[in-house]
Tab-separated table of C-alpha atoms in Angstrom:
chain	number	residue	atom	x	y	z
A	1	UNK	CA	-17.234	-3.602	22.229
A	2	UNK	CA	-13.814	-2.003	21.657
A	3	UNK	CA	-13.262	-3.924	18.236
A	4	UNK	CA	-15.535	-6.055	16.063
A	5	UNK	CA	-15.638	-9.856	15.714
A	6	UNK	CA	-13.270	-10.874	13.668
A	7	UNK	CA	-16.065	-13.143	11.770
A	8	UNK	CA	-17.869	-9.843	11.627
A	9	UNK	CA	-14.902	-7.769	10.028
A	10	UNK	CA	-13.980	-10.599	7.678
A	11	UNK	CA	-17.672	-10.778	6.450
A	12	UNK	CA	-17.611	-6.877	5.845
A	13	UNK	CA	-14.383	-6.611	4.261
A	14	UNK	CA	-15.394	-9.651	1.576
A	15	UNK	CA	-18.380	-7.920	1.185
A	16	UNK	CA	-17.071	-4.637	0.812
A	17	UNK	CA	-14.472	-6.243	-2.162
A	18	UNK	CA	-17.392	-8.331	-3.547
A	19	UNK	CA	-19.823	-5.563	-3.999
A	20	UNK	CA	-17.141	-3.519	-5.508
A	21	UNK	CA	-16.488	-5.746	-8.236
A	22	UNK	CA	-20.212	-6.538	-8.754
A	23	UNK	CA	-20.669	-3.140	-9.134
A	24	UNK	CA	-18.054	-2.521	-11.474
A	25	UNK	CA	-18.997	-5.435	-13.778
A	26	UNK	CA	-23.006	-4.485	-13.933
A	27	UNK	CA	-21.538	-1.028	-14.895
A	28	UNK	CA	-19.482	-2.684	-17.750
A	29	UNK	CA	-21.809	-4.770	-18.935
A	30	UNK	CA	-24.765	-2.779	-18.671
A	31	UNK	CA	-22.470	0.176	-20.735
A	32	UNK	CA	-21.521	-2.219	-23.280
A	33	UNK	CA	-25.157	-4.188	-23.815
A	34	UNK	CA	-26.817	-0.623	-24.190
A	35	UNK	CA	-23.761	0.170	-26.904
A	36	UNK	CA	-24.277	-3.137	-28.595
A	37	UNK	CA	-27.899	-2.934	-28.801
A	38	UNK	CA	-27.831	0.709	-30.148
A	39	UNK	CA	-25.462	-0.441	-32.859
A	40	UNK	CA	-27.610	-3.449	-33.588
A	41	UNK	CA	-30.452	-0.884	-33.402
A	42	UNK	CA	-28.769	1.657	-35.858
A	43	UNK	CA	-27.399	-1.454	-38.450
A	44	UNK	CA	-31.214	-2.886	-38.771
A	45	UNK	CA	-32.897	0.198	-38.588
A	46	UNK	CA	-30.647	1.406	-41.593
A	47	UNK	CA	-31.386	-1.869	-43.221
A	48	UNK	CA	-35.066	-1.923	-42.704
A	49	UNK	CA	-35.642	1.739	-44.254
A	50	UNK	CA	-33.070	0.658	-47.561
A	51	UNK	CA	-35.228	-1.939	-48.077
A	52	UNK	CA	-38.738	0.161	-47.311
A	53	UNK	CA	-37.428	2.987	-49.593
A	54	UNK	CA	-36.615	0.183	-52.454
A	55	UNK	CA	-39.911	-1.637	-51.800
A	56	UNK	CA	-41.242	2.407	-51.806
A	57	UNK	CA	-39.885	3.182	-55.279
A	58	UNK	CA	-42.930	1.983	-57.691
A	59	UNK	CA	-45.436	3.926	-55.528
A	60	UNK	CA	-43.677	7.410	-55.167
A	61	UNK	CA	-42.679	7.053	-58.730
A	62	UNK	CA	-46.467	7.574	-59.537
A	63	UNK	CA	-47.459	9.697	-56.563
A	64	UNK	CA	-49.369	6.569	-55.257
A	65	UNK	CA	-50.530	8.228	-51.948
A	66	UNK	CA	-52.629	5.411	-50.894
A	67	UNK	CA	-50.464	2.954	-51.422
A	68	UNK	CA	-47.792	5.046	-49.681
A	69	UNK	CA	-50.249	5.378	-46.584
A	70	UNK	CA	-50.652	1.768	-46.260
A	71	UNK	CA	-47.137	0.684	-46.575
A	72	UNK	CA	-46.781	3.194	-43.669
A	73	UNK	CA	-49.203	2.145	-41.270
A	74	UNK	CA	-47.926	-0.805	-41.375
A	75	UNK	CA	-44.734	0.540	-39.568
A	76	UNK	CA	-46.666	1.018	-36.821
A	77	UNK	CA	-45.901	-2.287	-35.353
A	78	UNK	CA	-42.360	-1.663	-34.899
A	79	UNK	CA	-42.178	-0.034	-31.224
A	80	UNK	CA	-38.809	1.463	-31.704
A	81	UNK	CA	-40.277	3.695	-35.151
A	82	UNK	CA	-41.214	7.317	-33.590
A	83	UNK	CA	-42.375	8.691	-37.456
A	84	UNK	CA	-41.581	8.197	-40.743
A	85	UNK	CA	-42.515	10.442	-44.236
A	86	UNK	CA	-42.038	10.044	-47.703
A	87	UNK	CA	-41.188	13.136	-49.955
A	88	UNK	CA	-41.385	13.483	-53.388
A	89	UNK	CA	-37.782	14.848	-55.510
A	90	UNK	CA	-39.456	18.422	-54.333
A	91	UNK	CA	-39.941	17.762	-50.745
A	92	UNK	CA	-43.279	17.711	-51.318
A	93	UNK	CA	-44.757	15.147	-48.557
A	94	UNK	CA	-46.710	12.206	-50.304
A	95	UNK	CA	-47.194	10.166	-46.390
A	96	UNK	CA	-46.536	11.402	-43.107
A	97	UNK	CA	-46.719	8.884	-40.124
A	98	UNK	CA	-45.960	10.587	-36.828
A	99	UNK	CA	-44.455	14.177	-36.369
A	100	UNK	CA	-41.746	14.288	-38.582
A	101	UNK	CA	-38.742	17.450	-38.162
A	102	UNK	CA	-38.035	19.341	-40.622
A	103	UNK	CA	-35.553	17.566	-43.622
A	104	UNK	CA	-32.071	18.617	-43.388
A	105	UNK	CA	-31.761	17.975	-47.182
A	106	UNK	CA	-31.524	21.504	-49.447
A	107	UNK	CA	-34.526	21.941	-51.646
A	108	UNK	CA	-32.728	21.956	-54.689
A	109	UNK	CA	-29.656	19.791	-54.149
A	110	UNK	CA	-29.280	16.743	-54.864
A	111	UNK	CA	-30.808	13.791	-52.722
A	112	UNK	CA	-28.078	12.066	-50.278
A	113	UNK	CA	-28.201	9.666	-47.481
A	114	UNK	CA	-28.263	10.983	-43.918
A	115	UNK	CA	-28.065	9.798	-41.074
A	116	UNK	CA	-27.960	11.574	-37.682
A	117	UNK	CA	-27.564	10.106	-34.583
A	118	UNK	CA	-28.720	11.726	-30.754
A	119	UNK	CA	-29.016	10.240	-27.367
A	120	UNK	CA	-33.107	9.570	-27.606
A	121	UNK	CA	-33.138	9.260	-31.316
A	122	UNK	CA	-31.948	7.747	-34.736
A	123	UNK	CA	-33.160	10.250	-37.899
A	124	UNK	CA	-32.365	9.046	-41.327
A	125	UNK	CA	-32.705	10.410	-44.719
A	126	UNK	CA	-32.802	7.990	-47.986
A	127	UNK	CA	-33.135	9.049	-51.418
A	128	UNK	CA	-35.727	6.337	-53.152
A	129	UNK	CA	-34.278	5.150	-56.229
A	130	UNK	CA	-35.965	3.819	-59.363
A	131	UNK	CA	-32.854	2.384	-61.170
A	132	UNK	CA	-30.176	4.858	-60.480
A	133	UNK	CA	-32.855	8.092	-60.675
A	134	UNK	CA	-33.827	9.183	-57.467
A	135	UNK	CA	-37.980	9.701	-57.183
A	136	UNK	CA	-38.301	11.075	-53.731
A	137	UNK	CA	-36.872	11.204	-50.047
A	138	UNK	CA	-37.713	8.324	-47.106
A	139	UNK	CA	-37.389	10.200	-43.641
A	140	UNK	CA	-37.387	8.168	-41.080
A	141	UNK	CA	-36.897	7.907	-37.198
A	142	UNK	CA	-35.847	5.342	-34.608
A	143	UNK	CA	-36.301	5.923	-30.607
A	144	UNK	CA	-34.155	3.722	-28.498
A	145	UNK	CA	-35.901	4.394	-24.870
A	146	UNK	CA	-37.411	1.255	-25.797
A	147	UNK	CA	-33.957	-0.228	-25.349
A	148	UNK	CA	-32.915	1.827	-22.830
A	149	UNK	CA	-35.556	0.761	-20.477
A	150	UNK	CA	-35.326	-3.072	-21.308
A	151	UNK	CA	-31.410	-2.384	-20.700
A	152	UNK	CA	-32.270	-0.693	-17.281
A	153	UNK	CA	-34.587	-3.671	-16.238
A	154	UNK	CA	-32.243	-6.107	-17.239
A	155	UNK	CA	-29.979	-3.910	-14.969
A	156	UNK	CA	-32.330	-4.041	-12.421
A	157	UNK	CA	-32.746	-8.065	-12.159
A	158	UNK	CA	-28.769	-8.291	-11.970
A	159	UNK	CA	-28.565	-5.628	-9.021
A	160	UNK	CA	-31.508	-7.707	-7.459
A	161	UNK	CA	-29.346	-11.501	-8.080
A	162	UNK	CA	-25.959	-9.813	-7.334
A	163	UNK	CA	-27.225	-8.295	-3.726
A	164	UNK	CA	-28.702	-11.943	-2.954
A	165	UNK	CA	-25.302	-13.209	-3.884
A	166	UNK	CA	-23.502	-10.845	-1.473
A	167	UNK	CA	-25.727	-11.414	1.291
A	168	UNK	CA	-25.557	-15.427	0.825
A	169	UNK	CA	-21.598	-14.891	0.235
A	170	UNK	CA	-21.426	-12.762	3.523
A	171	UNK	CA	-24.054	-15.340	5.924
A	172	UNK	CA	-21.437	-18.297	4.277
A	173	UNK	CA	-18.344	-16.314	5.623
A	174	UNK	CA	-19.968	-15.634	8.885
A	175	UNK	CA	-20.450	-18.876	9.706
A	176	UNK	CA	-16.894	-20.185	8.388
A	177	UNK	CA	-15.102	-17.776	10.246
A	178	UNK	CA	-17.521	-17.932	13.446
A	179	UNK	CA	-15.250	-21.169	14.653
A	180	UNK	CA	-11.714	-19.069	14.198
A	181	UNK	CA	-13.260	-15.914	16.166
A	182	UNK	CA	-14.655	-18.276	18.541
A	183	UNK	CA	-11.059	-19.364	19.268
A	184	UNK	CA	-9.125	-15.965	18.805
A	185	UNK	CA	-11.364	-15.096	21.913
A	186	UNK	CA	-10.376	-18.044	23.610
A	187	UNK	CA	-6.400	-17.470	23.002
A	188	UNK	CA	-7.342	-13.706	23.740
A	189	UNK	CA	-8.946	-14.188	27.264
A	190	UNK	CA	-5.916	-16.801	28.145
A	191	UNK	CA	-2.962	-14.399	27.107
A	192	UNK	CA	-4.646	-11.428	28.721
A	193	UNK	CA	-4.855	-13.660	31.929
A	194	UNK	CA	-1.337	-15.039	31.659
A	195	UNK	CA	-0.319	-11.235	30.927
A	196	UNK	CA	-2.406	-9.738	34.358
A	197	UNK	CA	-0.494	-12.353	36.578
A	198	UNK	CA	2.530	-14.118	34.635
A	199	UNK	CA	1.564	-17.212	36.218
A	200	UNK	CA	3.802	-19.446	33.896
A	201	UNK	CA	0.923	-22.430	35.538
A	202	UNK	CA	-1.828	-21.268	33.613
A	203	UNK	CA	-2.929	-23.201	30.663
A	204	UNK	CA	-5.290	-22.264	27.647
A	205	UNK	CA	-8.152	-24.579	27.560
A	206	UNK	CA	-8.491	-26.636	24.229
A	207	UNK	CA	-11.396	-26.128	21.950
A	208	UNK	CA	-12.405	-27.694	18.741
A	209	UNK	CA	-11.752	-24.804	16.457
A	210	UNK	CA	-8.866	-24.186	13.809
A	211	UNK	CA	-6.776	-22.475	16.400
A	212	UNK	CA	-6.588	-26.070	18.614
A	213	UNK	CA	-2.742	-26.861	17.356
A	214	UNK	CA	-2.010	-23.276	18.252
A	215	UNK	CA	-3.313	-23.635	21.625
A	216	UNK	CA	-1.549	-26.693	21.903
A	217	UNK	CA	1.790	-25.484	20.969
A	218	UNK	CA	0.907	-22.591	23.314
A	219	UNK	CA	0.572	-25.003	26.066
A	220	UNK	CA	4.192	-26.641	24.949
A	221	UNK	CA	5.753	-23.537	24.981
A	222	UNK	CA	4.532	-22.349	28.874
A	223	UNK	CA	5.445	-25.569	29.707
A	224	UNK	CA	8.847	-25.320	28.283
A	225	UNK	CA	9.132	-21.193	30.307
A	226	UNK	CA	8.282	-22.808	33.785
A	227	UNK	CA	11.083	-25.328	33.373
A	228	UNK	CA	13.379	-22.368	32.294
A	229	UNK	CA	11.975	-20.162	34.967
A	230	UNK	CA	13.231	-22.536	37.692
A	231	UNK	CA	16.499	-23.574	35.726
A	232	UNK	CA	17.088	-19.649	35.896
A	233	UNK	CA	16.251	-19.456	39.506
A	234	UNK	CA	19.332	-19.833	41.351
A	235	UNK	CA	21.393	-18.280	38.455
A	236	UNK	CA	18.956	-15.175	39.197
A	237	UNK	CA	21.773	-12.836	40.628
A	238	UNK	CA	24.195	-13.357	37.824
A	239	UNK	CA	21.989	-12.826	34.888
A	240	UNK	CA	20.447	-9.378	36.905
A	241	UNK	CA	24.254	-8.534	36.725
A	242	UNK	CA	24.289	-9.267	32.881
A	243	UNK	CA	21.444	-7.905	32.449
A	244	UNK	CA	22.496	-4.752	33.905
A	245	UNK	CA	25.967	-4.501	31.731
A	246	UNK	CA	24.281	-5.322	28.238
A	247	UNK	CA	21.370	-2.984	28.972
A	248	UNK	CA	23.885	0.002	30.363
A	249	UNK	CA	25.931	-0.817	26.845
A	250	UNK	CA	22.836	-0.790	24.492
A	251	UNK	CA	20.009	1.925	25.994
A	252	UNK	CA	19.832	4.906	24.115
A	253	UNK	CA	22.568	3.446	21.371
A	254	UNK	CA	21.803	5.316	17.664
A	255	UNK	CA	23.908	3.941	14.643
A	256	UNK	CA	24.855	6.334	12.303
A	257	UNK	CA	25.311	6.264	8.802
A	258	UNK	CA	28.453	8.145	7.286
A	259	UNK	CA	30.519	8.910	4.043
A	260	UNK	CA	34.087	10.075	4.435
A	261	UNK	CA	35.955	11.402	1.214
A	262	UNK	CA	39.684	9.773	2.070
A	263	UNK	CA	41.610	12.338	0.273
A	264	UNK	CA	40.110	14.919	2.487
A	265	UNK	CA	39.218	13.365	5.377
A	266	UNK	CA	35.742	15.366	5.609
A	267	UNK	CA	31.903	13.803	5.785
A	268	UNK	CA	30.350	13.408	2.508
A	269	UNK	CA	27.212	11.914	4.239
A	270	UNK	CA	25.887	11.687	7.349
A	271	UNK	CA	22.450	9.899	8.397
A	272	UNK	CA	19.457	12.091	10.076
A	273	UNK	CA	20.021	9.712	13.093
A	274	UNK	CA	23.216	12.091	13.925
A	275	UNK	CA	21.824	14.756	15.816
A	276	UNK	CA	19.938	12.571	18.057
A	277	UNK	CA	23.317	11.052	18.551
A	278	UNK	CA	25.399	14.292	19.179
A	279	UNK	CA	23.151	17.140	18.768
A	280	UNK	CA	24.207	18.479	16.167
A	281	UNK	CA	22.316	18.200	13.192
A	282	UNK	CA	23.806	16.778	9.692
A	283	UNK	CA	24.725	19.810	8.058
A	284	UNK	CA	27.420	20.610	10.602
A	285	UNK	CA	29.063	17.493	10.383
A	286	UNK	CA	29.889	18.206	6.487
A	287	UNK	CA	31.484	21.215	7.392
A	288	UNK	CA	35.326	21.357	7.182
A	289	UNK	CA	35.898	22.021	10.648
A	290	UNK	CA	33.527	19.687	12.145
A	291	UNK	CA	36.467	17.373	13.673
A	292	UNK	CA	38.632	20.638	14.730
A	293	UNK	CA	35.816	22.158	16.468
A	294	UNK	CA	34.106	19.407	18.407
A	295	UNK	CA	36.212	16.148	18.522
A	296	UNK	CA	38.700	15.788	21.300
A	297	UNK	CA	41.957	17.220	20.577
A	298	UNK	CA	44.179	14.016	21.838
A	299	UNK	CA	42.098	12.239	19.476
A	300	UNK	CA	42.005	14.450	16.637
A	301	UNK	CA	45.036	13.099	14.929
A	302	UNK	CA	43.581	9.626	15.574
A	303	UNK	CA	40.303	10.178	13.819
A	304	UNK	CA	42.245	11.918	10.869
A	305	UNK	CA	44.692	8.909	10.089
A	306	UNK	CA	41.654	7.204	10.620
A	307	UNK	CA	39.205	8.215	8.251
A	308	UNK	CA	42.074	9.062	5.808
A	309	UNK	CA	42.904	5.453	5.328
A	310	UNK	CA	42.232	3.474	2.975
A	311	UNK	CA	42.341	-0.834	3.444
A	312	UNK	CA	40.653	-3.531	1.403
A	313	UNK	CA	37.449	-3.625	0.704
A	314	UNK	CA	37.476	-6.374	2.779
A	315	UNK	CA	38.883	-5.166	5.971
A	316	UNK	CA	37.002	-3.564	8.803
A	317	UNK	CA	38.653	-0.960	11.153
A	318	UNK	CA	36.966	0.201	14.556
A	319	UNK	CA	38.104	3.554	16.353
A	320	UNK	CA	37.223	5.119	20.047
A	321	UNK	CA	36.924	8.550	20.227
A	322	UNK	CA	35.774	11.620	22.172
A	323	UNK	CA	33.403	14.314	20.617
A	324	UNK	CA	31.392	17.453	22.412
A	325	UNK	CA	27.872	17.115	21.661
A	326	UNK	CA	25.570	20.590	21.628
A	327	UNK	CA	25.861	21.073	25.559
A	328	UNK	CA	29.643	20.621	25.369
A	329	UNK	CA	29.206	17.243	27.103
A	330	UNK	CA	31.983	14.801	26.045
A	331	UNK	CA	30.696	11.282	24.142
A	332	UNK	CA	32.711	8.627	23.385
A	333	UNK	CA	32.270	7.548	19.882
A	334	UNK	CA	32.826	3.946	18.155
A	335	UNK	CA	33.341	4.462	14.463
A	336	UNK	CA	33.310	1.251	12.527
A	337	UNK	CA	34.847	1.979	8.185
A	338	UNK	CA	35.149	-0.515	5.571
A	339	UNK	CA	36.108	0.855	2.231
A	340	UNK	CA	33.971	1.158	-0.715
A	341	UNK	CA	34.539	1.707	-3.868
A	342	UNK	CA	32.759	3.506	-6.655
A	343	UNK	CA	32.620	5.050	-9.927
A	344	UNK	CA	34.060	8.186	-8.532
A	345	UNK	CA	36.574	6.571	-6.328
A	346	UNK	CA	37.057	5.165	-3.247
A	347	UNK	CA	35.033	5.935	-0.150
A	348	UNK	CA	34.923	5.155	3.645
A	349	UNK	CA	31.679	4.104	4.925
A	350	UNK	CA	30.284	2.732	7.724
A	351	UNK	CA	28.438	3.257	11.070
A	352	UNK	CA	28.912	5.127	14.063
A	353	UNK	CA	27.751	3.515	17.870
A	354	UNK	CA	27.488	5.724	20.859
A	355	UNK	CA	29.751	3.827	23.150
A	356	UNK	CA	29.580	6.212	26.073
A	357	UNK	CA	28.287	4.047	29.001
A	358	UNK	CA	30.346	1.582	27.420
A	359	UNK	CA	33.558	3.614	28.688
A	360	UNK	CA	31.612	4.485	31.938
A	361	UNK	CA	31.022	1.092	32.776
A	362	UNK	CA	34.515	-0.399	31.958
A	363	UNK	CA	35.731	2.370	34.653
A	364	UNK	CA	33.063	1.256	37.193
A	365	UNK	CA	34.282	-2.667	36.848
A	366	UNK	CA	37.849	-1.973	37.006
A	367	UNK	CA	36.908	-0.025	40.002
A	368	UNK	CA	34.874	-2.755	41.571
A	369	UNK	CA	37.375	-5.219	40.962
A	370	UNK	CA	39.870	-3.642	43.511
A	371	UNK	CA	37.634	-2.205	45.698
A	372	UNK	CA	34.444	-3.253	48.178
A	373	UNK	CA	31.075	-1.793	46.426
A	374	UNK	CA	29.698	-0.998	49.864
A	375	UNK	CA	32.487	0.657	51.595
A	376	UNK	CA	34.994	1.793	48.564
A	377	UNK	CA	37.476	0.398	50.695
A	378	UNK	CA	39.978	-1.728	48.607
A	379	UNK	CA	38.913	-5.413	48.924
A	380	UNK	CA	40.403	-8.318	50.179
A	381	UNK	CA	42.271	-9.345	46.742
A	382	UNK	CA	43.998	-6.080	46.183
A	383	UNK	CA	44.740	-5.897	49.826
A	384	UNK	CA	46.884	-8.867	49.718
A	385	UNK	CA	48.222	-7.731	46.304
A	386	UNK	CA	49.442	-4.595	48.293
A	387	UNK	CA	51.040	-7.076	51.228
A	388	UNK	CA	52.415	-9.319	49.363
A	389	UNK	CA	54.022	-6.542	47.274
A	390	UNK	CA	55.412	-4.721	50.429
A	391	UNK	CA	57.089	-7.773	51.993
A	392	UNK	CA	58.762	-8.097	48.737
């Protein structure tokens, strides 16, 4: 097919947006429940082991080893502990649950809480107090793959809901949109019809889709052509002529845009457009001898008074004149100036119109309107112009 349904690009492009903003929420929110969860993670875990190292005190205060033991094992329950150990004031180990690393406390300083936080793991380090004494050190550790792989299921079963919701959004736009393509094709096959032949008789057939009033207005409107078409008929030859005139006036035309310092008479600004115009590019019409090189010299003075001139802001002034483009060819020129003022003072501005077959074709009619087009001969009008001014 040389281009998709438009049911079919409609359904891609929504599903293209949706999936991007799916996407980027299940990022968010799967980035800020893992953050949330290891901060809820770090806040009890910290709680828990305060309380286990005050619940601790009594035992390690004594050197209790057994009791120790069992208060440990029955950590063993919690699936986010990875090991845990309980040091006496020499960091001598009483209990040992796990595989421990090494205690980042100094031997013989004094006993501090630690905490140290790493992408798999949560160590902390808690002095056990008896009163305000310290009696030993609770090491502890906290893994949160636990959490990370609940977080990546949970992931997992929005990916899974959000895909089903695309697909259902995407079948649901399909079939909305299959009515409107169905009648885009329609209108398509007419127009390309009415284009191969311009039969002004041909007629879209009517549907029951969304595009129906279209078609119908459609319909109006060929209807309304064929009754201009023949209206137009016998005026055929005169609007060929007009036709002719405004088309030889407005081919090719390129307005320019130009600036004109008044006290100096000399371009201050000149749109890109003017070499197309002229040839010459915009650079050489700010130099100062633009006009003395390249307009006309019976209209030099002209264009000087001209763009020297200042009216109201109001006012509009239009000027004819003759310029050499880059091949030395002469163009007739329309310059159209208002004045503008700015901070800096006043400034002409305005546009220029390449009038040339303009001029041509005011020649051509005041030489058809003495003269027979077929023979050149003067024609019947300015022959009895001629008589009547000889008798006299």
């Amino acid at each position: 097919m040389a281009h998709l349904r438009l049911s079919l690009r409609l359904t891609l492009g929504i599903f293209l947006v949706q999936a991007l903003v799916l996407v980027i929420l299940l990022w968010n929110g799967a980035r800020q429940l893992g953050t949330g969860q290891e901060r809820l993670l770090e806040q009890h875990a910290l709680e828990q082991s305060q309380l286990l190292a005050q619940t601790l005190a009594p035992a390690v205060a004594v050197a209790d080893r057994a009791s120790l033991l069992d208060a440990l094992d029955t950590l063993k329950r919690n699936p986010h502990l990875r090991y845990a150990a309980i040091f006496n004031t020499s960091h001598e180990p009483l209990a040992v649950l796990g595989a421990p690393p090494p205690l980042q406390q100094p031997v013989f300083g004094p006993l501090r809480p630690q905490q140290q936080r790493g992408a798999e793991l949560l160590a902390l380090e808690l002095p056990i107090l008896q009163g305000h004494a310290p009696v030993g050190l609770l090491q502890i550790g906290y893994s949160a793959s636990p959490l990370r792989q609940a977080a990546g299921a949970s992931l997992r079963q929005n990916l899974l809901i959000a895909a089903l919701g695309l697909l259902a959004s995407a079948l649901l736009v399909s079939y909305l949109s299959a009515p409107l393509d169905r009648g885009l094709h329609r209108l398509e096959r007419a127009l390309a019809a009415l284009s191969g032949n311009g039969d002004l008789g041909q007629r879209i057939p009517p549907g029951r889709d969304p595009l129906t009033p279209v078609t119908e207005r459609l319909n109006a409107l060929l209807d309304e052509l064929a009754a201009s078409r023949a209206e137009l008929r016998g005026q055929y030859e005169q609007a060929l002529k007009e036709a002719r005139r405004l088309n030889g006036l407005l081919h090719g035309i390129n307005a320019v845009v130009w600036e004109v310092d008044p006290r100096s008479g000399q371009f201050i600004y000149v749109s890109p457009e003017a070499q197309q115009l002229s040839g010459h590019p915009p650079a050489a019409w700010l130099a100062p001898d633009f006009c003395q090189r390249y307009v006309h010299p019976s209209d030099l003075d002209w264009l000087r008074g001209f763009l020297t001139h200042l009216g109201n802001a109001a006012d509009t002034f239009t000027l004819d004149f003759r310029l050499s483009n880059h091949i030395n060819d002469t163009l007739w020129l329309r310059m159209i100036s208002t004045t503008e003022i700015r901070e800096q003072g006043p400034v002409l501005t305005g546009l220029l119109l390449n009038v040339t077959d303009e001029k041509r074709n005011e020649q051509r009619i005041t030489y058809l309107a003495d003269h027979d087009p077929l023979t050149g001969l003067i024609n019947r009008r300015r022959f009895q112009e001629k008589l009547e001014e000889q008798i006299a």
